[in-house]
Amino acid sequence: MAPGPTRAGLTDVVRLFAIGVLPTLVQGACLRRSLGVRLTAALDTHAWGCRILDDLRERHGPGPVLVTAFGRTGLVLLSAEDVRRVLSETGVSFTTANREKIAALSHFEPDAVLITPGAAKAERRRFNEAAIDRCVAGPWFHEACRAAVEEEVRPLLAEGTLTWKRFRAAYQRIVRRIVFGDAARDDERITALRDELRSDGNWFMLHRKRHRLRTELFVRCRRYIDLPEPGGLARAVRATPATAEIKPVAQMQHWFFAFDAAPISDYLTLGLLACRPEQWARARADRAYLRACVLEAQRLWPTTLALVRDSTAETQWPGGWTLPAGAAVIACTPFFHRDVRRLPYADRFEPEVWLDGRAEAEWSIAPFSHGPARCLGKEIVLSTSAMLLTELLGRDWRTISSHRLGPGRPLPRTADHTSLRFMAGDRAVHG
Ligand code: HEM
């Protein structure tokens, strides 16, 4: 008999869908829904999803499992080695332009590098890299970011309580200033347009495309690039040569969208530190440690819940079987980031793993991905996050909501950032 892959049976397919996929759809794949976040956190759905994957690995071994559902074939990865292989072979045998990802993201960022198939991807990635590097290397950009962060955080520090709603609104102003320049500070319409289209993206191909809204979003974005003196990333876009095929405005939509994950992990970082006075003090004094804290929050609660590829060529797998082109390949980050069989620190807050090389050595720990499609915004995100948290840590925030973020017991696998609340107060009291 010809060797074949491990195939998920009907019961496993139903379990994977009900406990793995459904909660992600409830939370929202492109734009988090508060109610969905609260519900999935209350049920700790990621813990259930991880248990199913762990159970599959126990029964079948570490090789990937083939899942067929709704006429689509998907390969679910269960080993760190396979994650490394798929991420590093991106652009060779696998593409980031996965069919479902295109269906979701094309509502608001058609032509973005992440969902560009074929040869055009390399050209668009080069443009992204050149424009973003131009900013990262420019002292003017750091000064602009610092000013944006300090000015927008100041009103938060003046209040006695901190809620997600206020934090996110301030962060949106920071993101608009960094991406489009200071002129966009109060352009709430551009954020509303992006978020309306992202909420359409939550429905993948089931929602019709709203071309009028998308055009309005793109026109607004273009205006910031065409200003006599553009600011933020828009300034770098103007200065970076681009052919017609690159579509710089579409590339910027991805930056604008992706930045929205930073407030989630920064707010959770604040929650973790608020429960740990010693780590709080170290994070205040040591920028590298603070960045490690942000990365650790991203490890514990990754905002990109799955790294997904489509295969573009036949690939050979151990056991001698062949995966055809056109299959989806999925690495679930909450599972790999908290793999208790591999990581002794799986369910603990241990920023040190980002300082001593342990986390970087594991390709399956990939909040910003690895390999040829790794995130190009990582440095901007981490430096903005560190600036912002340094400002916020100037006050003694303690959690006043019933979140289990303290040390002493394993951290929950699913976090609800939306109802996390802080009060400025005594360092002696911690949640
Ligand atoms: C906390 C915030 C962010 C997180 C967690 C994040 C994470 C990621 C991840 C996981 C990927 C790779 C997806 C994959 O392998 O399939 C990615 C790709 C990318 N990110 Fe980010 N990102 C963030 C913010 C940003 C920002 C602010 C920018 C731009 C300024 C950016 C630019 C990009 C680009 C251009 C790609 C596409 C790379 C490619 O397909 O070649 N990201 N990001």
GROMACS .gro file of N, CA and C in nm, residues 17-19 27 30 34 65 70 73 79 83 96 112 122 129 144 165 208 279 283 287 290 330 332-333 353 356 411 424:
model
   87
   17PHE      N    1  -1.305   2.194   1.413
   17PHE     CA    2  -1.385   2.307   1.367
   17PHE      C    3  -1.455   2.376   1.485
   18ALA      N    4  -1.521   2.294   1.570
   18ALA     CA    5  -1.602   2.352   1.679
   18ALA      C    6  -1.514   2.421   1.784
   19ILE      N    7  -1.400   2.362   1.814
   19ILE     CA    8  -1.321   2.415   1.925
   19ILE      C    9  -1.200   2.495   1.877
   27GLN      N   10  -1.444   3.548   1.778
   27GLN     CA   11  -1.361   3.663   1.819
   27GLN      C   12  -1.345   3.765   1.707
   30CYS      N   13  -1.027   3.944   1.163
   30CYS     CA   14  -0.963   4.069   1.120
   30CYS      C   15  -0.984   4.182   1.220
   34SER      N   16  -1.562   4.277   2.084
   34SER     CA   17  -1.547   4.276   2.231
   34SER      C   18  -1.622   4.159   2.293
   65VAL      N   19  -0.114   1.657   1.029
   65VAL     CA   20  -0.240   1.583   1.008
   65VAL      C   21  -0.318   1.650   0.895
   70PHE      N   22  -1.531   2.091   0.382
   70PHE     CA   23  -1.590   2.189   0.289
   70PHE      C   24  -1.515   2.192   0.156
   73THR      N   25  -0.857   2.108   0.140
   73THR     CA   26  -0.762   2.024   0.213
   73THR      C   27  -0.667   2.113   0.290
   79SER      N   28   0.449   1.987   1.471
   79SER     CA   29   0.585   1.987   1.524
   79SER      C   30   0.657   2.117   1.489
   83VAL      N   31   0.705   2.354   1.136
   83VAL     CA   32   0.679   2.499   1.128
   83VAL      C   33   0.801   2.567   1.067
   96THR      N   34   0.230   3.299   0.117
   96THR     CA   35   0.147   3.360   0.223
   96THR      C   36   0.008   3.396   0.166
  112ALA      N   37  -0.195   4.403  -0.095
  112ALA     CA   38  -0.091   4.412   0.008
  112ALA      C   39   0.005   4.295  -0.010
  122ALA      N   40   0.776   3.961  -0.447
  122ALA     CA   41   0.914   4.000  -0.415
  122ALA      C   42   0.933   4.149  -0.435
  129GLU      N   43   1.009   4.695   0.250
  129GLU     CA   44   1.134   4.693   0.326
  129GLU      C   45   1.205   4.829   0.315
  144ALA      N   46   0.951   6.191   1.586
  144ALA     CA   47   0.807   6.206   1.561
  144ALA      C   48   0.728   6.104   1.643
  165LYS      N   49  -1.103   5.117   2.650
  165LYS     CA   50  -1.160   5.210   2.554
  165LYS      C   51  -1.072   5.337   2.542
  208ARG      N   52  -2.015   4.086   0.094
  208ARG     CA   53  -1.986   4.151  -0.036
  208ARG      C   54  -1.879   4.259  -0.016
  279GLN      N   55   0.940   4.298   3.850
  279GLN     CA   56   0.956   4.306   3.704
  279GLN      C   57   0.914   4.443   3.652
  283ALA      N   58   1.148   4.673   3.429
  283ALA     CA   59   1.101   4.717   3.297
  283ALA      C   60   1.108   4.869   3.284
  287ARG      N   61   1.526   4.926   2.900
  287ARG     CA   62   1.449   4.924   2.775
  287ARG      C   63   1.449   4.785   2.709
  290LEU      N   64   1.208   4.568   2.885
  290LEU     CA   65   1.070   4.607   2.856
  290LEU      C   66   1.026   4.553   2.719
  330ILE      N   67  -0.133   2.502   0.801
  330ILE     CA   68  -0.171   2.587   0.915
  330ILE      C   69  -0.084   2.558   1.037
  332CYS      N   70  -0.092   2.674   1.425
  332CYS     CA   71  -0.170   2.750   1.524
  332CYS      C   72  -0.075   2.803   1.631
  333THR      N   73  -0.061   2.935   1.637
  333THR     CA   74   0.039   2.993   1.729
  333THR      C   75   0.006   2.972   1.877
  353VAL      N   76   1.336   3.475   2.844
  353VAL     CA   77   1.355   3.386   2.728
  353VAL      C   78   1.382   3.464   2.599
  356ASP      N   79   1.788   3.574   2.643
  356ASP     CA   80   1.898   3.477   2.642
  356ASP      C   81   1.895   3.386   2.519
  411LEU      N   82  -0.090   3.096   3.356
  411LEU     CA   83  -0.168   3.204   3.294
  411LEU      C   84  -0.273   3.144   3.200
  424ALA      N   85  -0.468   5.394   3.922
  424ALA     CA   86  -0.338   5.442   3.969
  424ALA      C   87  -0.343   5.443   4.120
   0.00000   0.00000   0.00000
